[in-house]
Amino acid sequence: NTLFGLLNTGMISSSGVTSLSAVSLVDTLNSFLFVFYAGIATGASVVVANYRGRGNPDQLHEACVQAVTSVTLFTLVTALVMIVFNQPLLQMLFGAADQEVMDKARLYMLGGALSLPLLGLTTAFCGVLRGIGEGRVALVYTLFSTGAYVTLNIVFLTVLKLGIPGLIISIPLNRQT
């Protein structure tokens, strides 16, 4: 998570100070949310591992379904709150920022909010995979999505110079654990 924040900051810096400020502000909130979602997925992973260790396939299946459903629903609710209340949230959290920074932060927040359900889904699935002893699959997914994310950021931010819209396009690949 810290690496993605660093990558976002470094790569968006070529788009100017206002874009850099906007992404830095919103990534503070994103980091908090990611840690929260990862905590829920880790708890789910422990429950799944417990049922797997007991050799109870029915409860294991139920725990997997509940983990994926609960984390995904929670990220859906968070996304809706961020979409509906983005202006008041930004004003409350970062009210002293310049208007241009706030406008770019709003765009970045909305783009990120749209990908939150994917974050919930991938976080939950990776947690379940670790819980059933398939951590290697989760690791391979994480390495692939990280590589794709960095590649897309280079193309969209450095080559095409799309700024925050380019960062938003590559965000879904950033939404992994």
mmCIF file of C-alpha atoms in Angstrom, residues 8-169:
data_model
loop_
_atom_site.group_PDB
_atom_site.id
_atom_site.type_symbol
_atom_site.label_atom_id
_atom_site.label_comp_id
_atom_site.label_asym_id
_atom_site.label_seq_id
_atom_site.Cartn_x
_atom_site.Cartn_y
_atom_site.Cartn_z
ATOM 1 C CA ASN A 8 1.269 7.406 -7.480
ATOM 2 C CA THR A 9 3.071 10.402 -6.020
ATOM 3 C CA GLY A 10 6.194 9.906 -8.103
ATOM 4 C CA MET A 11 4.396 9.270 -11.365
ATOM 5 C CA ILE A 12 1.770 11.999 -11.052
ATOM 6 C CA SER A 13 4.422 14.574 -10.189
ATOM 7 C CA SER A 14 5.122 14.974 -13.907
ATOM 8 C CA SER A 15 1.554 16.335 -14.259
ATOM 9 C CA GLY A 16 2.174 19.392 -12.090
ATOM 10 C CA VAL A 17 1.909 20.572 -8.523
ATOM 11 C CA THR A 18 -1.898 20.700 -8.373
ATOM 12 C CA SER A 19 -2.230 17.109 -9.609
ATOM 13 C CA LEU A 20 0.455 15.998 -7.182
ATOM 14 C CA SER A 21 -1.304 17.747 -4.305
ATOM 15 C CA ALA A 22 -4.701 16.310 -5.238
ATOM 16 C CA VAL A 23 -3.432 12.736 -5.477
ATOM 17 C CA SER A 24 -1.460 13.070 -2.245
ATOM 18 C CA LEU A 25 -4.543 14.306 -0.383
ATOM 19 C CA VAL A 26 -6.867 11.585 -1.639
ATOM 20 C CA ASP A 27 -4.265 8.825 -1.257
ATOM 21 C CA THR A 28 -4.180 9.615 2.467
ATOM 22 C CA LEU A 29 -7.837 8.584 2.655
ATOM 23 C CA ASN A 30 -7.261 5.657 0.277
ATOM 24 C CA SER A 31 -4.461 4.345 2.496
ATOM 25 C CA PHE A 32 -6.746 4.389 5.525
ATOM 26 C CA LEU A 33 -9.499 2.572 3.640
ATOM 27 C CA PHE A 34 -7.110 -0.020 2.261
ATOM 28 C CA VAL A 35 -5.780 -0.858 5.716
ATOM 29 C CA PHE A 36 -9.348 -1.193 6.969
ATOM 30 C CA TYR A 37 -10.349 -3.519 4.106
ATOM 31 C CA ALA A 38 -7.164 -5.553 4.497
ATOM 32 C CA GLY A 39 -7.931 -5.973 8.200
ATOM 33 C CA ILE A 40 -11.372 -7.349 7.411
ATOM 34 C CA ALA A 41 -9.902 -9.690 4.787
ATOM 35 C CA THR A 42 -7.218 -10.860 7.228
ATOM 36 C CA GLY A 43 -9.874 -11.690 9.801
ATOM 37 C CA ALA A 44 -11.800 -13.574 7.139
ATOM 38 C CA SER A 45 -8.630 -15.427 6.186
ATOM 39 C CA VAL A 46 -8.200 -16.596 9.792
ATOM 40 C CA VAL A 47 -11.795 -17.846 9.940
ATOM 41 C CA VAL A 48 -11.411 -19.644 6.597
ATOM 42 C CA ALA A 49 -8.124 -21.229 7.699
ATOM 43 C CA ASN A 50 -9.762 -22.352 10.932
ATOM 44 C CA TYR A 51 -12.578 -24.153 9.095
ATOM 45 C CA ARG A 52 -10.133 -25.632 6.612
ATOM 46 C CA GLY A 53 -8.001 -26.931 9.465
ATOM 47 C CA ARG A 54 -11.038 -28.508 11.096
ATOM 48 C CA GLY A 55 -11.861 -30.291 7.844
ATOM 49 C CA ASN A 56 -15.371 -28.871 7.723
ATOM 50 C CA PRO A 57 -16.126 -28.205 4.024
ATOM 51 C CA ASP A 58 -19.642 -26.841 4.620
ATOM 52 C CA GLN A 59 -18.514 -24.204 7.111
ATOM 53 C CA LEU A 60 -15.423 -23.530 4.992
ATOM 54 C CA HIS A 61 -17.620 -22.791 1.976
ATOM 55 C CA GLU A 62 -19.934 -20.593 4.058
ATOM 56 C CA ALA A 63 -16.988 -18.675 5.526
ATOM 57 C CA CYS A 64 -15.538 -18.080 2.043
ATOM 58 C CA VAL A 65 -18.855 -16.799 0.718
ATOM 59 C CA GLN A 66 -19.373 -14.570 3.760
ATOM 60 C CA ALA A 67 -15.843 -13.162 3.490
ATOM 61 C CA VAL A 68 -16.197 -12.231 -0.166
ATOM 62 C CA THR A 69 -19.737 -10.925 0.267
ATOM 63 C CA SER A 70 -19.073 -8.837 3.375
ATOM 64 C CA VAL A 71 -15.879 -7.170 2.147
ATOM 65 C CA THR A 72 -17.377 -6.484 -1.288
ATOM 66 C CA LEU A 73 -20.596 -5.055 0.176
ATOM 67 C CA PHE A 74 -18.610 -2.892 2.579
ATOM 68 C CA THR A 75 -16.562 -1.457 -0.285
ATOM 69 C CA LEU A 76 -19.771 -0.865 -2.273
ATOM 70 C CA VAL A 77 -21.206 1.148 0.610
ATOM 71 C CA THR A 78 -17.955 3.076 0.971
ATOM 72 C CA ALA A 79 -17.907 3.785 -2.769
ATOM 73 C CA LEU A 80 -21.473 5.075 -2.692
ATOM 74 C CA VAL A 81 -20.681 7.360 0.241
ATOM 75 C CA MET A 82 -17.600 8.681 -1.545
ATOM 76 C CA ILE A 83 -19.537 9.256 -4.772
ATOM 77 C CA VAL A 84 -22.571 10.895 -3.186
ATOM 78 C CA PHE A 85 -20.733 12.916 -0.526
ATOM 79 C CA ASN A 86 -17.406 13.538 -2.272
ATOM 80 C CA GLN A 87 -17.619 17.320 -2.132
ATOM 81 C CA PRO A 88 -18.495 17.533 1.595
ATOM 82 C CA LEU A 89 -15.912 14.835 2.416
ATOM 83 C CA LEU A 90 -13.159 16.681 0.594
ATOM 84 C CA GLN A 91 -14.201 19.975 2.147
ATOM 85 C CA MET A 92 -14.238 18.457 5.633
ATOM 86 C CA LEU A 93 -10.890 16.686 5.243
ATOM 87 C CA PHE A 94 -8.964 19.154 3.089
ATOM 88 C CA GLY A 95 -10.944 22.405 3.179
ATOM 89 C CA ALA A 96 -7.926 24.700 3.088
ATOM 90 C CA ALA A 97 -6.696 23.450 -0.289
ATOM 91 C CA ASP A 98 -6.856 25.635 -3.401
ATOM 92 C CA GLN A 99 -9.922 25.192 -5.607
ATOM 93 C CA GLU A 100 -7.919 23.719 -8.496
ATOM 94 C CA VAL A 101 -6.441 21.111 -6.142
ATOM 95 C CA MET A 102 -9.921 20.348 -4.775
ATOM 96 C CA ASP A 103 -11.326 19.920 -8.300
ATOM 97 C CA LYS A 104 -8.576 17.458 -9.218
ATOM 98 C CA ALA A 105 -8.923 15.703 -5.859
ATOM 99 C CA ARG A 106 -12.652 15.316 -6.508
ATOM 100 C CA LEU A 107 -11.974 13.758 -9.920
ATOM 101 C CA TYR A 108 -9.386 11.388 -8.451
ATOM 102 C CA MET A 109 -11.658 10.490 -5.519
ATOM 103 C CA LEU A 110 -14.573 9.711 -7.845
ATOM 104 C CA GLY A 111 -12.381 7.596 -10.115
ATOM 105 C CA GLY A 112 -10.985 5.714 -7.142
ATOM 106 C CA ALA A 113 -14.429 5.224 -5.609
ATOM 107 C CA LEU A 114 -15.661 3.533 -8.767
ATOM 108 C CA SER A 115 -12.956 0.901 -8.386
ATOM 109 C CA LEU A 116 -13.525 0.235 -4.669
ATOM 110 C CA PRO A 117 -15.839 -2.761 -5.251
ATOM 111 C CA LEU A 118 -13.036 -4.363 -7.259
ATOM 112 C CA LEU A 119 -10.716 -3.694 -4.338
ATOM 113 C CA GLY A 120 -13.175 -5.424 -2.016
ATOM 114 C CA LEU A 121 -13.524 -8.395 -4.303
ATOM 115 C CA THR A 122 -9.797 -8.898 -4.861
ATOM 116 C CA THR A 123 -8.937 -8.270 -1.203
ATOM 117 C CA ALA A 124 -11.504 -10.821 -0.080
ATOM 118 C CA PHE A 125 -10.497 -13.413 -2.684
ATOM 119 C CA CYS A 126 -6.811 -13.051 -1.831
ATOM 120 C CA GLY A 127 -7.667 -13.409 1.871
ATOM 121 C CA VAL A 128 -9.702 -16.541 1.170
ATOM 122 C CA LEU A 129 -6.925 -17.960 -0.995
ATOM 123 C CA ARG A 130 -4.423 -17.440 1.818
ATOM 124 C CA GLY A 131 -6.877 -19.013 4.276
ATOM 125 C CA ILE A 132 -7.241 -22.184 2.223
ATOM 126 C CA GLY A 133 -3.489 -22.471 1.790
ATOM 127 C CA GLU A 134 -3.232 -21.032 -1.734
ATOM 128 C CA GLY A 135 -1.143 -17.991 -0.874
ATOM 129 C CA ARG A 136 0.996 -18.528 -3.958
ATOM 130 C CA VAL A 137 -1.986 -17.789 -6.241
ATOM 131 C CA ALA A 138 -2.663 -14.552 -4.339
ATOM 132 C CA LEU A 139 1.017 -13.617 -4.612
ATOM 133 C CA VAL A 140 1.135 -14.282 -8.373
ATOM 134 C CA TYR A 141 -2.000 -12.174 -8.839
ATOM 135 C CA THR A 142 -0.476 -9.350 -6.784
ATOM 136 C CA LEU A 143 2.784 -9.420 -8.747
ATOM 137 C CA PHE A 144 0.950 -9.471 -12.097
ATOM 138 C CA SER A 145 -1.417 -6.639 -11.199
ATOM 139 C CA THR A 146 1.423 -4.551 -9.748
ATOM 140 C CA GLY A 147 3.453 -4.941 -12.926
ATOM 141 C CA ALA A 148 0.471 -4.090 -15.112
ATOM 142 C CA TYR A 149 -0.364 -1.079 -12.932
ATOM 143 C CA VAL A 150 3.144 0.354 -13.138
ATOM 144 C CA THR A 151 3.263 -0.272 -16.897
ATOM 145 C CA LEU A 152 -0.089 1.464 -17.457
ATOM 146 C CA ASN A 153 0.965 4.376 -15.263
ATOM 147 C CA ILE A 154 4.117 4.816 -17.303
ATOM 148 C CA VAL A 155 2.115 4.768 -20.533
ATOM 149 C CA PHE A 156 -0.752 7.001 -19.352
ATOM 150 C CA LEU A 157 1.238 9.446 -17.235
ATOM 151 C CA THR A 158 4.680 9.629 -18.794
ATOM 152 C CA VAL A 159 4.115 8.816 -22.466
ATOM 153 C CA LEU A 160 0.538 10.035 -23.090
ATOM 154 C CA LYS A 161 0.647 12.720 -20.348
ATOM 155 C CA LEU A 162 -2.999 12.168 -19.358
ATOM 156 C CA GLY A 163 -2.518 13.320 -15.748
ATOM 157 C CA ILE A 164 -5.175 12.331 -13.224
ATOM 158 C CA PRO A 165 -7.487 10.763 -15.861
ATOM 159 C CA GLY A 166 -4.588 8.476 -16.837
ATOM 160 C CA LEU A 167 -4.049 7.542 -13.215
ATOM 161 C CA ILE A 168 -7.761 6.800 -12.852
ATOM 162 C CA ILE A 169 -7.698 4.480 -15.864
#
